Amino acid sequence: MQPNFLYQDPSGIDRQIGIESMPIAAALIDASCALIVENVAFSALTTEFRAGSSSLMDSLHPDDRPLFLAALSSAFTGSIISNLEIRFGTTQAYATCLAALSSQVTDEGGLQALVQLTDISALKATIADLEINASRWNNALRSSLSGVWDQRFDGQLYYSDVWRELRGMAPEDPIPTTTEQWLEMVHPQDRERTLHCIARQNAGDPDYTVFQYRERHKDGHYIWIECRGACVEWDENGQPARITGTDTDVTARKEQEEWLERISRRLKLALDVSRIGVFETDFASGTSDWDDSMRRIFEVKKGDDIRIGEFWESKLHPDDRARTLAHVEKHISKLQPFTDDYRIIADDGSVRYIRSNSLPYIDHDGHLKMIGVNWDVSEDHRLRQELERAKTLAEARNAELEQTRATAEYSALHDYLTGLPNRRYLETKLDEWQKSKTNTFGRLAVLHVDLDRFKQINDTLGHSAGDAMLKHAASILRTNIRASDFVARIGGDEFVLLVAFDGKTKTLSQLADRIIAELSQPVTHDGHQCRFGASIGISHSDGDIIDPQQMLLNADIALYNAKNLGRNRHEFYSQGSRKILANHRRLSDDLLHALENNEIVPFYQLQFDARSRAVVGAECLARWQHPEHGLLAPDRFLPIAEEMSVLARIDGLILEKALVDFRQWRAMGLGIPKISVNVSAKRLNDPKLPQLLTDLDIEPGIVSFELLETVFLDSNDAVAMSNLAHLRHLGIDIEIDDFGTGHASIVGLLNLKPKTLKIDRQLIHKLPSSQEQRALAKSIIGIAKSLNIRVIAEGVETEDHVAILKRLGCHTLQGFGLAKPMDFIATTAFLAKGI
């Protein structure tokens, strides 16, 4: 055994050193790893792992044995192995050492290896703890999305990956190297303040350990950065040498704060505007916190404390105190939100009405609390009382109006002379029949009756005789139909019957013949024998689905054929009646050409003040200057125009031409104060109407619109009502035409409140001889005056009409007895004559 190890010193001289004298753990082993000799330090380090074996290999950690054998093999080949990390022990307990291996040849020619060990177990444990701690801090910073920065004033800078990620920067992206470059990234509004915060942070000011600013993200938008930092090193002069800290993206938090602030501002504004008082009561402390509005409502000074059971309870009205306190106590005990209305006594002795909403709850400390709002509704209560009084008064007035309305409604649906339903009632009946799945009639037949030679009776014996014949005809028609059938007078001497159809045309023929026969019998009136006949056109449904308006048209075509074939007979509508329809279509085509060729012209019927007879206006009436048929009245072409949906176009054309004529009269010194033009419901429902009228530059007060179809007035059509409002804004007045014949209603007047209404000529004609009609006219004028509506009477034909209407309080008169409709030239001559 060689207790010494041979080595070569720096001068190249071979020397020996004793194992025992080596300062670190050392041992000699042979090629089989058996221990030859070891010093005390080596024995102390390895003994506990040997387990009785003299082989160093047995004391090594199993995983390190191949590594050690490989190193030993290299040492035996002449290599010097250093810094070999090996473990002694097992997987459960071991010591980590750094080993150095070198070899020598024995005197006998064998190989030995010197093994030197340095125990680094404590160092390894310390490094592991440091790595764990560093990992914890790194993970904590990364999970908190905080970017670390470290700035040394000698120019060394460190920015963590998270710091870059916050700004959208990649690891290779350059960092600004100067303050000026970095400031370009800071929001312009934050630069000055940020520089100040950094300076104070560097100076160690604790108030600036944390500050916030906006910095531009790589994508171009700004993010809010919360910077936390402090000086951790100072130089020999006490100046900052190293600043370190973290940056956190608080953009989401700032947006949330801004949202909360915005909501808070809105809530404050809402509370201020609404003058609602807010309170919070703490039953544990026995106090209630009131805001300024609460104190204003209850007249409490700002500094006074509000204690439960004292001030608020004392303000309650004596008649409300017990009920209110019981109501509050009941809901607090159940932690239920509640609403209440009660009265308080003000300092001046007056009574105020209060409404409250309250919410009792238990807070996080288990204390019973309640929050709520109060507001003074005294003014609302006063208004409600006034409304109740107004309602009572209105109901009384409405009862009177309802009676008048009932009379007017009956008149609106019935012919004043015969008492039969009128055209409007007929149209309503047809609409009901068409919409009802189980209609009154089942299959339907329409009989259009026109009295023959009736005009001759009127011309020779006068209107009284004609009226008597109409009543006689109505009586005959009434007695020849069943209770389930329907008869209406739709015009001067025209009637329509709606009768149940059993599918047998013979039944209809028998009915028509019976009516014609009875109407042909002579009738004595004032000693004169009157004879007239009737022509009847018949159409009927051929199936379950039928258009009643088309049936009316078919019956009218059949009536036309009956008259063409000699009168005093009946005809059924058939395919052979298409000739009439062809003529109808031809007239439709002509109407389109008329619009293109400027054949539709305005005629003017002047309107006169009932007292002074001065001209106060003119109604513009459409006429068709037909190249073949001459001048056509509206009844010849307006129904066709409506079918063709050009009625609104005609309305607009007449208005434009009338404005030109009006301005010419004004230039000539022939002043008509205003003109009125008809407007259809379809035109009134045109969304483009306001702009079209605005483009005409109509001077306010010179134009009125007469509504021809005003059924919509009871339904308040949104577009129409909007257009009516725009008309008023332009200074265009609204007039209701044909009032009293079913085209307008009392409800419509109440809703619309037009400037003027026109009593239909049918209600004016019999004024001199009919007390009933005078009473009806008086009622209409009275209703209009109560609503501050002016009244125009149409159909004024005699001085008796003028006198009666003047006495009844009618404002304006219009009719053939004063002036017939005239074209521009004739109207100009009439006006010039009156100067």
PDB file of N, CA and C in Angstrom, residues 176-216:
ATOM      1  N   PRO A 176     -36.561  52.576 -25.650  1.00  0.00           N
ATOM      2  CA  PRO A 176     -36.067  53.959 -25.747  1.00  0.00           C
ATOM      3  C   PRO A 176     -34.883  54.158 -24.804  1.00  0.00           C
ATOM      4  N   THR A 177     -33.838  54.770 -25.301  1.00  0.00           N
ATOM      5  CA  THR A 177     -32.605  54.918 -24.520  1.00  0.00           C
ATOM      6  C   THR A 177     -32.502  56.263 -23.825  1.00  0.00           C
ATOM      7  N   THR A 178     -33.350  57.215 -24.224  1.00  0.00           N
ATOM      8  CA  THR A 178     -33.300  58.530 -23.588  1.00  0.00           C
ATOM      9  C   THR A 178     -34.678  58.887 -23.057  1.00  0.00           C
ATOM     10  N   THR A 179     -34.669  59.817 -22.104  1.00  0.00           N
ATOM     11  CA  THR A 179     -35.942  60.280 -21.524  1.00  0.00           C
ATOM     12  C   THR A 179     -36.812  60.911 -22.596  1.00  0.00           C
ATOM     13  N   GLU A 180     -36.190  61.664 -23.510  1.00  0.00           N
ATOM     14  CA  GLU A 180     -36.952  62.332 -24.573  1.00  0.00           C
ATOM     15  C   GLU A 180     -37.654  61.309 -25.465  1.00  0.00           C
ATOM     16  N   GLN A 181     -36.930  60.239 -25.822  1.00  0.00           N
ATOM     17  CA  GLN A 181     -37.544  59.206 -26.661  1.00  0.00           C
ATOM     18  C   GLN A 181     -38.711  58.537 -25.932  1.00  0.00           C
ATOM     19  N   TRP A 182     -38.509  58.251 -24.633  1.00  0.00           N
ATOM     20  CA  TRP A 182     -39.570  57.591 -23.871  1.00  0.00           C
ATOM     21  C   TRP A 182     -40.789  58.506 -23.717  1.00  0.00           C
ATOM     22  N   LEU A 183     -40.549  59.818 -23.536  1.00  0.00           N
ATOM     23  CA  LEU A 183     -41.658  60.751 -23.378  1.00  0.00           C
ATOM     24  C   LEU A 183     -42.550  60.806 -24.612  1.00  0.00           C
ATOM     25  N   GLU A 184     -41.996  60.495 -25.777  1.00  0.00           N
ATOM     26  CA  GLU A 184     -42.817  60.455 -26.985  1.00  0.00           C
ATOM     27  C   GLU A 184     -43.896  59.389 -26.893  1.00  0.00           C
ATOM     28  N   MET A 185     -43.638  58.365 -26.040  1.00  0.00           N
ATOM     29  CA  MET A 185     -44.618  57.290 -25.877  1.00  0.00           C
ATOM     30  C   MET A 185     -45.695  57.666 -24.858  1.00  0.00           C
ATOM     31  N   VAL A 186     -45.418  58.666 -24.012  1.00  0.00           N
ATOM     32  CA  VAL A 186     -46.356  59.061 -22.963  1.00  0.00           C
ATOM     33  C   VAL A 186     -47.405  59.994 -23.550  1.00  0.00           C
ATOM     34  N   HIS A 187     -48.645  59.861 -23.066  1.00  0.00           N
ATOM     35  CA  HIS A 187     -49.723  60.726 -23.535  1.00  0.00           C
ATOM     36  C   HIS A 187     -49.362  62.192 -23.298  1.00  0.00           C
ATOM     37  N   PRO A 188     -49.591  63.075 -24.289  1.00  0.00           N
ATOM     38  CA  PRO A 188     -49.192  64.488 -24.146  1.00  0.00           C
ATOM     39  C   PRO A 188     -49.734  65.139 -22.879  1.00  0.00           C
ATOM     40  N   GLN A 189     -50.946  64.772 -22.467  1.00  0.00           N
ATOM     41  CA  GLN A 189     -51.531  65.397 -21.286  1.00  0.00           C
ATOM     42  C   GLN A 189     -50.890  64.911 -19.988  1.00  0.00           C
ATOM     43  N   ASP A 190     -50.129  63.799 -20.048  1.00  0.00           N
ATOM     44  CA  ASP A 190     -49.549  63.219 -18.833  1.00  0.00           C
ATOM     45  C   ASP A 190     -48.053  63.481 -18.691  1.00  0.00           C
ATOM     46  N   ARG A 191     -47.389  64.061 -19.708  1.00  0.00           N
ATOM     47  CA  ARG A 191     -45.923  64.127 -19.704  1.00  0.00           C
ATOM     48  C   ARG A 191     -45.370  64.959 -18.550  1.00  0.00           C
ATOM     49  N   GLU A 192     -45.878  66.161 -18.394  1.00  0.00           N
ATOM     50  CA  GLU A 192     -45.344  67.036 -17.346  1.00  0.00           C
ATOM     51  C   GLU A 192     -45.557  66.433 -15.969  1.00  0.00           C
ATOM     52  N   ARG A 193     -46.734  65.916 -15.704  1.00  0.00           N
ATOM     53  CA  ARG A 193     -47.014  65.325 -14.406  1.00  0.00           C
ATOM     54  C   ARG A 193     -46.180  64.074 -14.181  1.00  0.00           C
ATOM     55  N   THR A 194     -45.992  63.257 -15.228  1.00  0.00           N
ATOM     56  CA  THR A 194     -45.209  62.027 -15.091  1.00  0.00           C
ATOM     57  C   THR A 194     -43.755  62.322 -14.745  1.00  0.00           C
ATOM     58  N   LEU A 195     -43.160  63.331 -15.408  1.00  0.00           N
ATOM     59  CA  LEU A 195     -41.774  63.710 -15.083  1.00  0.00           C
ATOM     60  C   LEU A 195     -41.660  64.157 -13.635  1.00  0.00           C
ATOM     61  N   HIS A 196     -42.665  64.886 -13.164  1.00  0.00           N
ATOM     62  CA  HIS A 196     -42.649  65.327 -11.770  1.00  0.00           C
ATOM     63  C   HIS A 196     -42.735  64.132 -10.823  1.00  0.00           C
ATOM     64  N   CYS A 197     -43.597  63.162 -11.138  1.00  0.00           N
ATOM     65  CA  CYS A 197     -43.744  61.981 -10.291  1.00  0.00           C
ATOM     66  C   CYS A 197     -42.451  61.171 -10.248  1.00  0.00           C
ATOM     67  N   ILE A 198     -41.784  61.042 -11.393  1.00  0.00           N
ATOM     68  CA  ILE A 198     -40.519  60.280 -11.432  1.00  0.00           C
ATOM     69  C   ILE A 198     -39.466  60.965 -10.575  1.00  0.00           C
ATOM     70  N   ALA A 199     -39.395  62.280 -10.689  1.00  0.00           N
ATOM     71  CA  ALA A 199     -38.409  63.020  -9.905  1.00  0.00           C
ATOM     72  C   ALA A 199     -38.655  62.838  -8.415  1.00  0.00           C
ATOM     73  N   ARG A 200     -39.921  62.879  -7.999  1.00  0.00           N
ATOM     74  CA  ARG A 200     -40.224  62.708  -6.588  1.00  0.00           C
ATOM     75  C   ARG A 200     -39.989  61.269  -6.151  1.00  0.00           C
ATOM     76  N   GLN A 201     -40.250  60.318  -7.045  1.00  0.00           N
ATOM     77  CA  GLN A 201     -40.006  58.914  -6.713  1.00  0.00           C
ATOM     78  C   GLN A 201     -38.519  58.669  -6.526  1.00  0.00           C
ATOM     79  N   ASN A 202     -37.715  59.239  -7.430  1.00  0.00           N
ATOM     80  CA  ASN A 202     -36.259  59.098  -7.310  1.00  0.00           C
ATOM     81  C   ASN A 202     -35.753  59.732  -6.025  1.00  0.00           C
ATOM     82  N   ALA A 203     -36.437  60.798  -5.601  1.00  0.00           N
ATOM     83  CA  ALA A 203     -36.010  61.486  -4.383  1.00  0.00           C
ATOM     84  C   ALA A 203     -36.460  60.749  -3.124  1.00  0.00           C
ATOM     85  N   GLY A 204     -37.203  59.643  -3.290  1.00  0.00           N
ATOM     86  CA  GLY A 204     -37.641  58.863  -2.148  1.00  0.00           C
ATOM     87  C   GLY A 204     -38.892  59.376  -1.476  1.00  0.00           C
ATOM     88  N   ASP A 205     -39.628  60.237  -2.162  1.00  0.00           N
ATOM     89  CA  ASP A 205     -40.862  60.784  -1.592  1.00  0.00           C
ATOM     90  C   ASP A 205     -41.898  59.658  -1.498  1.00  0.00           C
ATOM     91  N   PRO A 206     -42.368  59.286  -0.302  1.00  0.00           N
ATOM     92  CA  PRO A 206     -43.318  58.156  -0.157  1.00  0.00           C
ATOM     93  C   PRO A 206     -44.666  58.422  -0.820  1.00  0.00           C
ATOM     94  N   ASP A 207     -45.013  59.701  -1.021  1.00  0.00           N
ATOM     95  CA  ASP A 207     -46.289  60.019  -1.663  1.00  0.00           C
ATOM     96  C   ASP A 207     -46.271  59.696  -3.154  1.00  0.00           C
ATOM     97  N   TYR A 208     -45.106  59.446  -3.703  1.00  0.00           N
ATOM     98  CA  TYR A 208     -44.990  59.175  -5.141  1.00  0.00           C
ATOM     99  C   TYR A 208     -44.457  57.774  -5.412  1.00  0.00           C
ATOM    100  N   THR A 209     -44.570  56.891  -4.421  1.00  0.00           N
ATOM    101  CA  THR A 209     -44.174  55.491  -4.645  1.00  0.00           C
ATOM    102  C   THR A 209     -45.014  54.878  -5.767  1.00  0.00           C
ATOM    103  N   VAL A 210     -46.271  55.306  -5.853  1.00  0.00           N
ATOM    104  CA  VAL A 210     -47.187  54.812  -6.881  1.00  0.00           C
ATOM    105  C   VAL A 210     -47.777  56.006  -7.618  1.00  0.00           C
ATOM    106  N   PHE A 211     -47.738  55.970  -8.936  1.00  0.00           N
ATOM    107  CA  PHE A 211     -48.426  56.978  -9.732  1.00  0.00           C
ATOM    108  C   PHE A 211     -48.883  56.329 -11.050  1.00  0.00           C
ATOM    109  N   GLN A 212     -49.769  57.012 -11.754  1.00  0.00           N
ATOM    110  CA  GLN A 212     -50.361  56.462 -12.976  1.00  0.00           C
ATOM    111  C   GLN A 212     -50.204  57.449 -14.122  1.00  0.00           C
ATOM    112  N   TYR A 213     -50.070  56.878 -15.308  1.00  0.00           N
ATOM    113  CA  TYR A 213     -49.973  57.706 -16.511  1.00  0.00           C
ATOM    114  C   TYR A 213     -50.370  56.845 -17.706  1.00  0.00           C
ATOM    115  N   ARG A 214     -50.550  57.490 -18.854  1.00  0.00           N
ATOM    116  CA  ARG A 214     -50.919  56.784 -20.081  1.00  0.00           C
ATOM    117  C   ARG A 214     -49.713  56.689 -21.017  1.00  0.00           C
ATOM    118  N   GLU A 215     -49.525  55.491 -21.567  1.00  0.00           N
ATOM    119  CA  GLU A 215     -48.414  55.261 -22.496  1.00  0.00           C
ATOM    120  C   GLU A 215     -48.953  54.578 -23.751  1.00  0.00           C
ATOM    121  N   ARG A 216     -48.388  54.938 -24.902  1.00  0.00           N
ATOM    122  CA  ARG A 216     -48.883  54.407 -26.161  1.00  0.00           C
ATOM    123  C   ARG A 216     -48.440  52.963 -26.346  1.00  0.00           C
TER     124      ARG A 216
END
